[in-house]
PDB file of C-alpha atoms in Angstrom:
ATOM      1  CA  UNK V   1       1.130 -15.266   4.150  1.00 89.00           C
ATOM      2  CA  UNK V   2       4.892 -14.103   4.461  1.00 89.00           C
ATOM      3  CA  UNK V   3       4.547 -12.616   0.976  1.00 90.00           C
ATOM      4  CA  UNK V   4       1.232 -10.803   1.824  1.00 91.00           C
ATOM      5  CA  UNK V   5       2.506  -9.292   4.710  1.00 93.00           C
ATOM      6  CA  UNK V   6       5.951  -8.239   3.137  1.00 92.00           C
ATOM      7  CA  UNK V   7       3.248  -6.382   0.263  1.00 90.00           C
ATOM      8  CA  UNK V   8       1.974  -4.951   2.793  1.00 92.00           C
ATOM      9  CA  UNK V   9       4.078  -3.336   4.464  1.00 94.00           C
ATOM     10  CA  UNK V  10       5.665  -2.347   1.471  1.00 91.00           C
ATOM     11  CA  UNK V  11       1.896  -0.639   0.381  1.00 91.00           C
ATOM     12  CA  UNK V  12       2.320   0.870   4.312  1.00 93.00           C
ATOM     13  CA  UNK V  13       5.105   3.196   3.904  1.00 93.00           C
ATOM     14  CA  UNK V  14       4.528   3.737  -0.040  1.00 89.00           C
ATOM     15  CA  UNK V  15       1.536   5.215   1.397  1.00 91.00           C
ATOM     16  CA  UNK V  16       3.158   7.266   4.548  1.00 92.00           C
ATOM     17  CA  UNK V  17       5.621   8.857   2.297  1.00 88.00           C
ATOM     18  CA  UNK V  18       2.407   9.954  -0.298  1.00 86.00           C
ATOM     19  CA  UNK V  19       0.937  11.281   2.584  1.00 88.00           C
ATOM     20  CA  UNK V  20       3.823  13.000   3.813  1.00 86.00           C
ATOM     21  CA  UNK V  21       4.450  14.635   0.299  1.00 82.00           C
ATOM     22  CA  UNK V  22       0.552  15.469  -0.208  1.00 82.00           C
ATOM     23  CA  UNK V  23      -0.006  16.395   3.002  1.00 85.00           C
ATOM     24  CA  UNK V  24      -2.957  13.614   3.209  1.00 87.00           C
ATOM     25  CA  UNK V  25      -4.313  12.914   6.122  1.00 90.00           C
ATOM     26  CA  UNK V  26      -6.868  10.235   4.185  1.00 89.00           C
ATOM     27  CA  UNK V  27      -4.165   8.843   2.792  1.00 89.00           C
ATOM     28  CA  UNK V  28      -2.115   8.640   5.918  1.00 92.00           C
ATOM     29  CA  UNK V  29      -5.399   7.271   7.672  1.00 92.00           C
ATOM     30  CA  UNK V  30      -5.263   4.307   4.960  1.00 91.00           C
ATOM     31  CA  UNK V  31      -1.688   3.652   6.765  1.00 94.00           C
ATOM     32  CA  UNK V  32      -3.329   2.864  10.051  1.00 92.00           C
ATOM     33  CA  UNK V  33      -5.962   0.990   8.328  1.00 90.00           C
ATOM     34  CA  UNK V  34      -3.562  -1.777   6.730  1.00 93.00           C
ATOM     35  CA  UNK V  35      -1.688  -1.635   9.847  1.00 94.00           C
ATOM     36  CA  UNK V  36      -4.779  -3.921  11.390  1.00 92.00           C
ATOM     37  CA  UNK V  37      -4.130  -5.865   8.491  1.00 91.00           C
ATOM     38  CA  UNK V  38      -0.832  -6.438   9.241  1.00 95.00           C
ATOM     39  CA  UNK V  39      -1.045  -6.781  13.227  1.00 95.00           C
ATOM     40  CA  UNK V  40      -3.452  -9.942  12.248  1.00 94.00           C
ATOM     41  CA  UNK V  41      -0.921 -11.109   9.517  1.00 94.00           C
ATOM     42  CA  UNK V  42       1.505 -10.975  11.939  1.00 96.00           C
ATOM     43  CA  UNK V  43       0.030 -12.517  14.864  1.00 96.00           C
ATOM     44  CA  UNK V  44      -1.669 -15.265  12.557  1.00 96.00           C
ATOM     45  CA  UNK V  45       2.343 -16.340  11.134  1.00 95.00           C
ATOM     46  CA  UNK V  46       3.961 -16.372  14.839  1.00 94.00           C
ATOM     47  CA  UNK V  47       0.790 -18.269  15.949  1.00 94.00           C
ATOM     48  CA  UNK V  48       1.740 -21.208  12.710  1.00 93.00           C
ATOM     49  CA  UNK V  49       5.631 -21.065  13.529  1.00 92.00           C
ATOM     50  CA  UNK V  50       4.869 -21.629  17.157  1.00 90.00           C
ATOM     51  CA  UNK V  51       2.588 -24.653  16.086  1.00 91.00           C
ATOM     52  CA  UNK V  52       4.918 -26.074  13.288  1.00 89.00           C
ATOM     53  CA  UNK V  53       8.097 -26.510  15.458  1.00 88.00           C
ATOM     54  CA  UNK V  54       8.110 -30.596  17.007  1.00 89.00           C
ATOM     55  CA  UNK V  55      11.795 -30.315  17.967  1.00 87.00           C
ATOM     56  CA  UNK V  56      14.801 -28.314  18.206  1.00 85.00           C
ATOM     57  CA  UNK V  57      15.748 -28.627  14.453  1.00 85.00           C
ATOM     58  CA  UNK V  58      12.594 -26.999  13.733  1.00 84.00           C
ATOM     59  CA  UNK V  59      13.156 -24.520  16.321  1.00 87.00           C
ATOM     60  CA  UNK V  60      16.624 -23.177  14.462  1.00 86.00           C
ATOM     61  CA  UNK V  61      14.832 -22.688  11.055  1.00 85.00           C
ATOM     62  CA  UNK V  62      11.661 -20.713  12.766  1.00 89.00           C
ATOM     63  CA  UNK V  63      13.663 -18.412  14.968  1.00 91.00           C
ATOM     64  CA  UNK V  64      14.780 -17.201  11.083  1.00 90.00           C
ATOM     65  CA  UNK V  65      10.818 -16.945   9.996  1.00 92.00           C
ATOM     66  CA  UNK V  66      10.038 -15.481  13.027  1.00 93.00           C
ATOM     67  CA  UNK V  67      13.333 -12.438  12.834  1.00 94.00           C
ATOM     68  CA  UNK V  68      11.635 -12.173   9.063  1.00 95.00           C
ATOM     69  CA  UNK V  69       8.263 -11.408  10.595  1.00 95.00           C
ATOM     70  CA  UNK V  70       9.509  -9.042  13.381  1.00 95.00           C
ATOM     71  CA  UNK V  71      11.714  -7.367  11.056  1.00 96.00           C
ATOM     72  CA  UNK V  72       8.226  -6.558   8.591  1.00 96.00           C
ATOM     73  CA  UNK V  73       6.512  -5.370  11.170  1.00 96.00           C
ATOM     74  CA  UNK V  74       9.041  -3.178  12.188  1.00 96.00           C
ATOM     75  CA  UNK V  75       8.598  -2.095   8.705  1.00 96.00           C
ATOM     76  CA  UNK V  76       4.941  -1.459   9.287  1.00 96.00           C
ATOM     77  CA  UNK V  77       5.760   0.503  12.987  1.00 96.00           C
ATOM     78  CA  UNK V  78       7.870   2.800  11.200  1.00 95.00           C
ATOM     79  CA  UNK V  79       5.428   3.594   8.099  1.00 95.00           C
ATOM     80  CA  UNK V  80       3.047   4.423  11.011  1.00 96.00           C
ATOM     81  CA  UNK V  81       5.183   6.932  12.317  1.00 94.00           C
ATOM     82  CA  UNK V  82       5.228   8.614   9.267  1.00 92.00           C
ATOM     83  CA  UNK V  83       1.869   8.570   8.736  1.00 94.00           C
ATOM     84  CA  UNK V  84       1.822  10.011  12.590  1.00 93.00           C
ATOM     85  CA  UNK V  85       3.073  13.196  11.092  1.00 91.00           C
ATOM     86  CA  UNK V  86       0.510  13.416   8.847  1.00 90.00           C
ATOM     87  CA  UNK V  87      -1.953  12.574  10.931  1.00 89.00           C
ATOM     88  CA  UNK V  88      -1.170  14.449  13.712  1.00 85.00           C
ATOM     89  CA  UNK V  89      -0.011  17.363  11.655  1.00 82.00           C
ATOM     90  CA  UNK V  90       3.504  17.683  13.383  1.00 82.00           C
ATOM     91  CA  UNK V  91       4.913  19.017   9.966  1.00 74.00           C
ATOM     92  CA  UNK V  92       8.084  18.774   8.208  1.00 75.00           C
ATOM     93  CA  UNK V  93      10.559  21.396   6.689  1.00 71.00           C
ATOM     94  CA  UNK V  94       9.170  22.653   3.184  1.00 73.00           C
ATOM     95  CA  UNK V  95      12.815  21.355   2.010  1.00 70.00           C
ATOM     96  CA  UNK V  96      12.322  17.946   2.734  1.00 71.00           C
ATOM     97  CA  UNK V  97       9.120  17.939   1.218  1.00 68.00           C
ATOM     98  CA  UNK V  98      10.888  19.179  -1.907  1.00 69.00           C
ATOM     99  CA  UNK V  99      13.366  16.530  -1.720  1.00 69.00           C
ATOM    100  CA  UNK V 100      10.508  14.144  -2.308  1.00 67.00           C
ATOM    101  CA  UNK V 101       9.518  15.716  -4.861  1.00 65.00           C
ATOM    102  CA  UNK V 102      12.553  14.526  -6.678  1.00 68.00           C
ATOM    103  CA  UNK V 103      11.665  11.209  -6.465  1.00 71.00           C
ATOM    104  CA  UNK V 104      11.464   8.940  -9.832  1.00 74.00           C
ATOM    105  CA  UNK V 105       8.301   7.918  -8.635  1.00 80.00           C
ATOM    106  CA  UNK V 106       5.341   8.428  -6.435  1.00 81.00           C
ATOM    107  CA  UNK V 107       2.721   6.758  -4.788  1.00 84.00           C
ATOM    108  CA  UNK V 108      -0.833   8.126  -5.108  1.00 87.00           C
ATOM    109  CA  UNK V 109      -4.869   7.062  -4.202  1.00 90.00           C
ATOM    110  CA  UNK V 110      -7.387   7.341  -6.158  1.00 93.00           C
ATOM    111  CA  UNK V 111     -11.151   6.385  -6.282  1.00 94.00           C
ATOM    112  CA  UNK V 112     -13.058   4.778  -9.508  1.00 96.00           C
ATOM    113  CA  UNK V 113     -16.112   6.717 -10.065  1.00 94.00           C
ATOM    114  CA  UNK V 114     -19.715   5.113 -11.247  1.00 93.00           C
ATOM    115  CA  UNK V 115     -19.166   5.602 -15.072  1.00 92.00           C
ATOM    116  CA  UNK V 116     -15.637   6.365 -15.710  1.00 94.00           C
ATOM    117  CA  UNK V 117     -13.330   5.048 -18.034  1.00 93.00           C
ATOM    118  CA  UNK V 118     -11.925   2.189 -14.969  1.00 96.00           C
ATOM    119  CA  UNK V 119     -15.447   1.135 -14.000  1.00 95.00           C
ATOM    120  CA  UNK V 120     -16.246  -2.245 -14.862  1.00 96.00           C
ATOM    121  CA  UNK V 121     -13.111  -2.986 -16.896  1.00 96.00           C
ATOM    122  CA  UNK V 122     -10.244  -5.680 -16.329  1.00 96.00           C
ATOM    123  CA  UNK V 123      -7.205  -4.098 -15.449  1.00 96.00           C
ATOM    124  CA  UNK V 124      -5.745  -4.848 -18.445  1.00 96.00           C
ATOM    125  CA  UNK V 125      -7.525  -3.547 -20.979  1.00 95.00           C
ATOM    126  CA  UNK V 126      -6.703  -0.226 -19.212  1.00 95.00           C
ATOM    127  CA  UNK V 127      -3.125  -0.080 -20.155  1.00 94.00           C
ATOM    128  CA  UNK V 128      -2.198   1.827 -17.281  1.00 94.00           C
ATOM    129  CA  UNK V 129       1.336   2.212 -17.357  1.00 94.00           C
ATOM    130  CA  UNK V 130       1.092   3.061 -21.310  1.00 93.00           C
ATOM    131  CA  UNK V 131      -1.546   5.542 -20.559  1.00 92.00           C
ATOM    132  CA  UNK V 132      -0.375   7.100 -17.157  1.00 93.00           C
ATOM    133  CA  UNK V 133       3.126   5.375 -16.091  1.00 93.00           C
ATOM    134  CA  UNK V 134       1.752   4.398 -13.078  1.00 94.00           C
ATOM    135  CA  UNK V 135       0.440   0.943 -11.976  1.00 93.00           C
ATOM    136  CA  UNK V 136      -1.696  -0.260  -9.518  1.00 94.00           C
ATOM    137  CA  UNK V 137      -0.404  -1.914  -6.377  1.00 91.00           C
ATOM    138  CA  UNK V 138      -3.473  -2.365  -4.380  1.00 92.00           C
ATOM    139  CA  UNK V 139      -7.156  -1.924  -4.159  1.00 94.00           C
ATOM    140  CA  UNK V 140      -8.874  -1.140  -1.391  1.00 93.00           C
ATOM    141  CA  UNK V 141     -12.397  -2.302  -2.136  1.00 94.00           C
ATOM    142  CA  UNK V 142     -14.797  -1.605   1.220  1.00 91.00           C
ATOM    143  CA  UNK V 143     -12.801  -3.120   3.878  1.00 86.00           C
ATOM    144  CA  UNK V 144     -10.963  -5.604   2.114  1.00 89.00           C
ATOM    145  CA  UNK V 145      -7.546  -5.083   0.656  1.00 90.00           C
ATOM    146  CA  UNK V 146      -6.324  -6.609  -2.664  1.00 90.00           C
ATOM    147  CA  UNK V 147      -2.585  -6.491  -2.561  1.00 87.00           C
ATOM    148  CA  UNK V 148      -2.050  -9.549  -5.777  1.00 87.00           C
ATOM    149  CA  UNK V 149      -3.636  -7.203  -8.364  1.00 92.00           C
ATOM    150  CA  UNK V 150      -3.431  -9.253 -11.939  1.00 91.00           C
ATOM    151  CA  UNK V 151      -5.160  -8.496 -15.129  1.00 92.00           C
ATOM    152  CA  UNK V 152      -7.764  -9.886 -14.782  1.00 94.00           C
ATOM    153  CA  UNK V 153      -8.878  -7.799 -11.918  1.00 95.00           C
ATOM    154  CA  UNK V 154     -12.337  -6.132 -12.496  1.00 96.00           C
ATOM    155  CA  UNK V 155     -12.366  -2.531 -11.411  1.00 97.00           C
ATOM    156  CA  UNK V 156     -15.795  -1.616  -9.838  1.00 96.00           C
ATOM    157  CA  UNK V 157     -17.514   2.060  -8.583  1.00 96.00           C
ATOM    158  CA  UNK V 158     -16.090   2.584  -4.971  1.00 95.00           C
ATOM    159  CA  UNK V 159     -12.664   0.530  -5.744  1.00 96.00           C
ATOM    160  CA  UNK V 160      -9.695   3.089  -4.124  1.00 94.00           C
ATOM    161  CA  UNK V 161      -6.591   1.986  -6.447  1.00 95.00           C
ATOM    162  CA  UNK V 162      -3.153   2.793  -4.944  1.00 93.00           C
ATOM    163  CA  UNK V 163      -0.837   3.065  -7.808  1.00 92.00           C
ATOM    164  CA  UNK V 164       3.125   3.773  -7.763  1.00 90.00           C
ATOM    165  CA  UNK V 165       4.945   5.765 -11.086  1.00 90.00           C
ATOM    166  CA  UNK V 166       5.461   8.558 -12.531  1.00 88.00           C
ATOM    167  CA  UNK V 167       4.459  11.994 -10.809  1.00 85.00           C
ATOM    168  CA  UNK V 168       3.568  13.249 -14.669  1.00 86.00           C
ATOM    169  CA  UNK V 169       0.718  10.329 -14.854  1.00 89.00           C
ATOM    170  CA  UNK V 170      -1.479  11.532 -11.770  1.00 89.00           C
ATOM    171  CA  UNK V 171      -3.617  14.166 -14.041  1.00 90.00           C
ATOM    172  CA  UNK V 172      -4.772  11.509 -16.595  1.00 92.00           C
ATOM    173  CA  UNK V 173      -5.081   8.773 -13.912  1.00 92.00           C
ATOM    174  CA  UNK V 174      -7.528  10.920 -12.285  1.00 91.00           C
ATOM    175  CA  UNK V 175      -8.795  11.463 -15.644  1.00 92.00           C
ATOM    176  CA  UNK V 176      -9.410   7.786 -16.016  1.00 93.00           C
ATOM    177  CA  UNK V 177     -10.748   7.527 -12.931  1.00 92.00           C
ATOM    178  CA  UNK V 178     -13.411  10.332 -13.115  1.00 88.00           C
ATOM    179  CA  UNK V 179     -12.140  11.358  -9.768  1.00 67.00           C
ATOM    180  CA  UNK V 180     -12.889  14.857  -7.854  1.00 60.00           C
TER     181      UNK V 180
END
């Protein structure tokens, strides 16, 4: 659970800086989204450290697992706020933007289309990386969120991948993807 909610939050403000750069609101919306996800992730782990301590021993080594959890969710609060401007369309300085641009690599969201080249397959056999240098870090597939992509994954219409990589990879991703 501790590693699912760290993902996530990770996901969170890979996403809120995407937004940021693309000026996304959708994409900043999918911030608020996981941050349900992560309200009941967090909730659900103070609610089992609370339960698991029988004495003061056990008290010590959960006040760390707990300052873990608040410090991930803190995580999560701020990827929110970036989002926020997004969202809210507050705005940043057209430099700052820029100075994203310069970043090795990028996150970006993308929808698999009935019939493309993704539908249907195992993740795999796409050889993403090879074929766009980006990979897939989650999959949003209807409400539920799939954060321990493997190969094995099947890819189905309607699946939203979020992938991290190179910038240079987006226009053949999309490709793949037989996205608008």
């Amino acid at each position: 659970m501790l590693a699912e909610a760290k993902d996530t939050s990770e996901l969170m403000v890979d996403l809120a800086y995407a937004a940021l750069y693309f000026g996304d609101p959708d994409m900043a919306e999918e911030v608020g989204e996981l941050e349900e996800k992560m309200s009941e992730l967090v909730q659900d782990m103070r609610a089992i450290c609370v339960l698991a301590v029988r004495s003061p021993r056990d008290a010590d080594g959960m006040a760390s697992v707990l300052q873990v959890i608040s410090a991930i969710e803190r995580i999560a609060n701020d990827a929110v706020d970036i989002a926020r401007i997004v969202t809210h369309r507050l705005g940043i300085p057209a430099q700052l933007v820029a100075d994203l641009s310069q970043a090795e690599e990028v996150s970006h969201r993308v929808l698999v289309s009935e019939g493309s080249h993704m539908a249907h397959r195992p993740v795999e056999a796409l050889e993403l990386p090879v074929q766009t240098g980006m990979r897939i870090i989650a999959i949003r597939r209807d409400r539920d969120w799939i954060t321990d992509v493997d190969g094995e994954t099947i890819l189905v219409p309607g699946d939203v991948l979020f992938l991290r990589g190179s910038p240079d990879g987006i226009t053949r991703l999309r490709q793949l993807a037989a996205a608008p």
